Coordinates of C-alpha atoms in Angstrom, one line a residue:
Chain A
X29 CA -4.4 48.8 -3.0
X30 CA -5.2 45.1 -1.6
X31 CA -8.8 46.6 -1.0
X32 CA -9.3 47.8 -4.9
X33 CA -7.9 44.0 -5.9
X34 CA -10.6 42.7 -2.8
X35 CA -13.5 44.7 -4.1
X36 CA -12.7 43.7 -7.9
X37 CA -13.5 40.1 -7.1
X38 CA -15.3 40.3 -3.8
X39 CA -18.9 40.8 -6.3
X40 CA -18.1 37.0 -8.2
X41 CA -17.1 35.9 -4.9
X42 CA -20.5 36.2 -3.2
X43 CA -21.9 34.7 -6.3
X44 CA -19.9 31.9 -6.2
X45 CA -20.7 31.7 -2.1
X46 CA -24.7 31.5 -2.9
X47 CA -24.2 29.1 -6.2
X48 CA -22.8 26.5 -4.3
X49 CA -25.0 27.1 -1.1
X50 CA -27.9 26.7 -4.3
X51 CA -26.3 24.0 -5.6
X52 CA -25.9 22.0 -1.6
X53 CA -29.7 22.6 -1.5
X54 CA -30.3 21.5 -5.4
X55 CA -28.8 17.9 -4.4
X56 CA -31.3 17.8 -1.0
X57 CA -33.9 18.2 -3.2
X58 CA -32.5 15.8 -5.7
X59 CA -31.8 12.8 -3.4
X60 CA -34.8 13.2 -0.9
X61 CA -36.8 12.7 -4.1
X62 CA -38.2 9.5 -2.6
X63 CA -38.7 10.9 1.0
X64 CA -42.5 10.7 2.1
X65 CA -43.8 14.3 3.2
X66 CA -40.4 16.0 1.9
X67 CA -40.8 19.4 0.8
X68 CA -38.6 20.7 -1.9
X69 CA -36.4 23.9 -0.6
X70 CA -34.9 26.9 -3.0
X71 CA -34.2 30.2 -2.6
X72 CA -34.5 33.8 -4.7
X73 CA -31.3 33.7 -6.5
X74 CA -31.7 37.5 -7.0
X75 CA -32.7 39.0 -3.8
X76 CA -30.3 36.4 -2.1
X77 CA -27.3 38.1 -3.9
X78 CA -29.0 41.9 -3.2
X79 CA -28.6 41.2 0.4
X80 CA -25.4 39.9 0.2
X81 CA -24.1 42.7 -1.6
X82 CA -25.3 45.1 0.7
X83 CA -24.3 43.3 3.2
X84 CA -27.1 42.3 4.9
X85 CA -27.5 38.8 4.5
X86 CA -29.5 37.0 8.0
X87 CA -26.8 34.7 8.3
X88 CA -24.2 38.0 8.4
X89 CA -22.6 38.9 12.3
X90 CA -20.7 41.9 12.3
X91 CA -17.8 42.4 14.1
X92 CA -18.3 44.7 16.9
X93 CA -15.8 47.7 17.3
X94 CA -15.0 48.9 20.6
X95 CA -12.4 51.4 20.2
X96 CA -11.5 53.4 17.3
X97 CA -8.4 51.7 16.2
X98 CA -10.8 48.6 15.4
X99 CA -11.4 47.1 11.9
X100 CA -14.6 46.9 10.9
X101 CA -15.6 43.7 9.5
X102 CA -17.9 41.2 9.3
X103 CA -18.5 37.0 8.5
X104 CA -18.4 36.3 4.7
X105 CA -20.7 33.3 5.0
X106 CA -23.6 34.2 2.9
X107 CA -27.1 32.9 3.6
X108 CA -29.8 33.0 2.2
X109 CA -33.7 32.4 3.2
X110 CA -35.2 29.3 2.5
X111 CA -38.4 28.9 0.8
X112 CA -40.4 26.0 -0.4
X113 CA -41.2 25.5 -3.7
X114 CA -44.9 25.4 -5.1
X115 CA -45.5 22.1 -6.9
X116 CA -47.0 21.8 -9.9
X117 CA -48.3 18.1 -9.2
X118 CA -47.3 17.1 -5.7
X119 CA -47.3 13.4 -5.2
X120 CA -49.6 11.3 -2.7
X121 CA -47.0 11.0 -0.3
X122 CA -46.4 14.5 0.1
X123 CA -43.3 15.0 -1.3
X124 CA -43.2 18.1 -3.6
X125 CA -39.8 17.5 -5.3
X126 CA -40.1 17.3 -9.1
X127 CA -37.0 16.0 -10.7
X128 CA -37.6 17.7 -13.9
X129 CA -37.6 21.2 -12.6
X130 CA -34.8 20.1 -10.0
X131 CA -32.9 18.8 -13.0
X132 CA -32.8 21.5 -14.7
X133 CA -32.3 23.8 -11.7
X134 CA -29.1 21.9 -11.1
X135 CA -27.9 22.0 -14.5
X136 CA -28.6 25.9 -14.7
X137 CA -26.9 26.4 -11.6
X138 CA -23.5 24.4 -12.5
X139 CA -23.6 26.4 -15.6
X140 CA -23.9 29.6 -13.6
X141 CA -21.3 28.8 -11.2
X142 CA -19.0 27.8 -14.2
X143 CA -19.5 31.2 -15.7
X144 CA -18.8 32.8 -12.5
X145 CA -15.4 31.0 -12.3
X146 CA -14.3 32.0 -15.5
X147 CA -15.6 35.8 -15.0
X148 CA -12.7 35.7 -12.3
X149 CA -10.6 34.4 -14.2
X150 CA -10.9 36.8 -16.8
X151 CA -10.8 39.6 -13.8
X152 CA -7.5 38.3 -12.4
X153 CA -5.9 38.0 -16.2
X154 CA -7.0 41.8 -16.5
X155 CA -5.5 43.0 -13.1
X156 CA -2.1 40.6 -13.7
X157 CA -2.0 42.3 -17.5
X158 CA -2.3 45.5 -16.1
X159 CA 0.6 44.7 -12.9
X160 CA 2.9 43.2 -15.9
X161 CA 2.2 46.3 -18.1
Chain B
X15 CA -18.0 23.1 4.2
X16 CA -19.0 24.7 1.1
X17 CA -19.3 22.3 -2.3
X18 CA -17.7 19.1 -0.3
X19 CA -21.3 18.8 1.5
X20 CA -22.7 18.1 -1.9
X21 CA -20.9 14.9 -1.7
X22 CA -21.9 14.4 1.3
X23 CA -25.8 14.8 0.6
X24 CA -25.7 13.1 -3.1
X25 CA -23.6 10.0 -1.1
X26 CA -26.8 9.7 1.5
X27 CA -29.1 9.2 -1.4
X28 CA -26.7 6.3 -3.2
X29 CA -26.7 4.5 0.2
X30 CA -30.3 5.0 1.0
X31 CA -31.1 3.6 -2.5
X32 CA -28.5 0.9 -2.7
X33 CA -30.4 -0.3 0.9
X34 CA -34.1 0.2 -1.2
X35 CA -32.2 -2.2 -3.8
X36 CA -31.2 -4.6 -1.4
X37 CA -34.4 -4.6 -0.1
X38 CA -35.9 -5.6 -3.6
X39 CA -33.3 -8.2 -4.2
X40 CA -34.4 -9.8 -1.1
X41 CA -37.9 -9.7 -1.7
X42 CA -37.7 -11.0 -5.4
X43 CA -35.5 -14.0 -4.0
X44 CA -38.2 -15.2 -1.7
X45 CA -40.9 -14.3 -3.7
X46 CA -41.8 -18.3 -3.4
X47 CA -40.2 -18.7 0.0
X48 CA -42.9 -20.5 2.1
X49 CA -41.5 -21.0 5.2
X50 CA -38.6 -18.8 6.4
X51 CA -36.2 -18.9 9.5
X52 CA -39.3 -18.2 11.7
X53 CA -41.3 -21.2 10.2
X54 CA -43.4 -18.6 8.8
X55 CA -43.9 -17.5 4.8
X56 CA -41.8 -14.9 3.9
X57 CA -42.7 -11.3 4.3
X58 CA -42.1 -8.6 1.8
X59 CA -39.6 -5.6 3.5
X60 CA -39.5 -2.2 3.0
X61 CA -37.3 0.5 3.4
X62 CA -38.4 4.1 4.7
X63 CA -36.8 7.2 3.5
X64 CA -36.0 10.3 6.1
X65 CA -34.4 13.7 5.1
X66 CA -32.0 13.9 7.5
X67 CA -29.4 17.3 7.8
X68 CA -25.6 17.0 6.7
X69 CA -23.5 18.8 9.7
X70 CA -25.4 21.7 10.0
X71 CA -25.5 22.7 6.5
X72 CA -28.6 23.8 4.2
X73 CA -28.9 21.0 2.2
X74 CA -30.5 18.3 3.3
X75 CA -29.3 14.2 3.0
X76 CA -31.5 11.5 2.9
X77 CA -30.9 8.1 5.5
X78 CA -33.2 4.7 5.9
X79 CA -35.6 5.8 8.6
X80 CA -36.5 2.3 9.6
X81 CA -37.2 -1.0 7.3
X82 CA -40.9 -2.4 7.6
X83 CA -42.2 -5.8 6.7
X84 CA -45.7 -5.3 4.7
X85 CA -48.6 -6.5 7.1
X86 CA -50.8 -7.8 4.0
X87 CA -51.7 -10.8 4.0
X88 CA -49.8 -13.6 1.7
X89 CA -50.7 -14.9 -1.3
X90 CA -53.2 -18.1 -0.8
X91 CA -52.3 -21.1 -3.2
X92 CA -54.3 -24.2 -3.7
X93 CA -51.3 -26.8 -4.0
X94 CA -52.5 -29.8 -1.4
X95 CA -49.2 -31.9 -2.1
X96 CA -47.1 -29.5 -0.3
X97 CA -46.3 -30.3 3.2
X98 CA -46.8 -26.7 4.4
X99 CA -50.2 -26.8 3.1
X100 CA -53.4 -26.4 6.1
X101 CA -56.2 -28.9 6.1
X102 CA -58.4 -27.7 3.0
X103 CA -55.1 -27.9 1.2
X104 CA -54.1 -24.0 0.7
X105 CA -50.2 -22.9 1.3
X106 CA -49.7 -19.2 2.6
X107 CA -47.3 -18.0 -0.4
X108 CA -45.6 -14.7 0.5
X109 CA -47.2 -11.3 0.3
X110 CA -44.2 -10.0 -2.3
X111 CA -45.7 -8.1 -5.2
X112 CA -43.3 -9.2 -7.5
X113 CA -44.9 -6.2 -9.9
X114 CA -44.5 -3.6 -7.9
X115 CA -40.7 -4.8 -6.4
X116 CA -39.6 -4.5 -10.4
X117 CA -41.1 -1.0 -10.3
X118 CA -39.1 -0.2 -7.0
X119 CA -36.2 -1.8 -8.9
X120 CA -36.4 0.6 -11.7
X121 CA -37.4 4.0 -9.2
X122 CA -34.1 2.9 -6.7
X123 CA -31.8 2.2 -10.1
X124 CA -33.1 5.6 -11.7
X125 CA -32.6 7.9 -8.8
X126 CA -29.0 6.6 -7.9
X127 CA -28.4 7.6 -11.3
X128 CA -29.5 10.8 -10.8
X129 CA -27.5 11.3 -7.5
X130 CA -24.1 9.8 -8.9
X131 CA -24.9 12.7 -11.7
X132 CA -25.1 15.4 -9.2
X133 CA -21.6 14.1 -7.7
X134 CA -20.2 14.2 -10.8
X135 CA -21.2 18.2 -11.4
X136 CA -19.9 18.7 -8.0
X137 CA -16.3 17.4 -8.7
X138 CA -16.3 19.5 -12.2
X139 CA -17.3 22.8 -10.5
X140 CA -15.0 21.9 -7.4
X141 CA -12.0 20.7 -10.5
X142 CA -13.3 24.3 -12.2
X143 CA -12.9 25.8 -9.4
X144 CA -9.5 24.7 -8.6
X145 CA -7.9 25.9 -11.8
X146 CA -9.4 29.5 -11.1
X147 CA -6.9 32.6 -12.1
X148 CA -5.2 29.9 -14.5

């Protein structure tokens, strides 16, 4: 029964894993603003939370089973793959952070993240409705 | 360590920039300073910027590489009366751009701003996060 409670949530939980792992790489971006040759980072929102869904995240070691009485399991940390962004106007000094687009990046993301929290809150009011009932 | 690193990173930027400030402040004080400790005029510092990583984590923090003193020449100004002046009576002012230190001023000021902002999303989410199943 602990695993049907576990999968409910686990699907907002890896969201909320990669939203703050977006938002960590949001603030890089944000304060290296006025770094020479810093490139701005991000990563595919979409195909990052694919892979961690399926489970197959590059950041993901399994736990290796050597007799049949073992769990399987495997590290939640969820990573994703970095890319760089393409500017639109890089700067002289080869930085390629644009705060506008970072901005609002940021905002999106904490708005996101946010939602996510209250989607499992609204999950955990269901299942505690439904253990009350 | 999850959302707490976005303190971390965010907190690298204020004290880089609060260092680009101070930086400014000194070079707009002795804007006019002919002769400093040395003997010599004045010369205008600068601070350089390096991303540097936050334990290991994917963001990346920002930390004062290494503060420069601008190699362009000072300011020459004809003023014979002052005692620092050379034989055809011009005194080697300092090479401060006092226009382009007020536009640092303003780029430092704007982006600790910014990074003070981001802290302040990240304790929201991290308080949001804290009253989850509530």
């Amino acid at each position: 029964m602990a695993s049907k409670i576990d999968n409910a949530l686990s699907f907002q939980q890896q969201v909320l894993g990669l939203r703050a792992q977006r938002q960590q790489i949001l603030a890089g971006n944000i304060a290296n603003a006025d770094t020479p040759n810093y490139k701005a980072r991000d990563f595919d929102f979409s195909a990052a939370l694919k892979e961690a869904v399926a489970g197959r995240s590059s950041g993901n070691l399994a736990l290796s089973t050597t007799d049949a009485a073992h769990l399987p399991g495997s590290t939640q940390q969820s990573s994703a793959r970095l890319l760089y962004r393409n500017p639109a106007q890089p700067s002289a000094d080869g930085n390629t952070v644009e705060m506008d687009i970072e901005r609002a990046q940021f905002s999106e993301n904490a708005v996101q993240y946010e939602a996510s929290v209250a989607f499992i809150t609204a999950q955990i009011k269901l299942l505690t409705a439904a253990v009350q009932a | 360590m999850g959302m707490f690193s976005t303190f971390h990173i965010a907190g690298s930027a204020l004290s880089a920039q609060s260092m680009r400030l101070n930086a400014v402040a000194s070079n707009l004080a002795n804007a006019d300073s002919v002769v400093g400790a040395d003997g010599k005029p004045y010369r205008a510092k600068q601070v350089v910027f390096e991303a540097t990583p936050i334990n290991g984590e994917s963001g990346q923090g920002v930390r004062v590489k290494q503060i420069v003193e601008d190699a362009s020449p000072g300011r020459m100004s004809y003023d014979p009366r002052n005692p620092a002046a050379d034989d055809k009576g011009y005194v080697t002012m300092p090479n401060v751009s006092v226009v382009d230190e007020m536009v640092n001023m303003i780029s430092a000021s704007r982006s600790y701003q910014t990074n003070a902002e981001v802290m302040n999303t990240a304790k929201q989410l991290l308080l949001k996060t804290l009253t989850l199943g509530q």
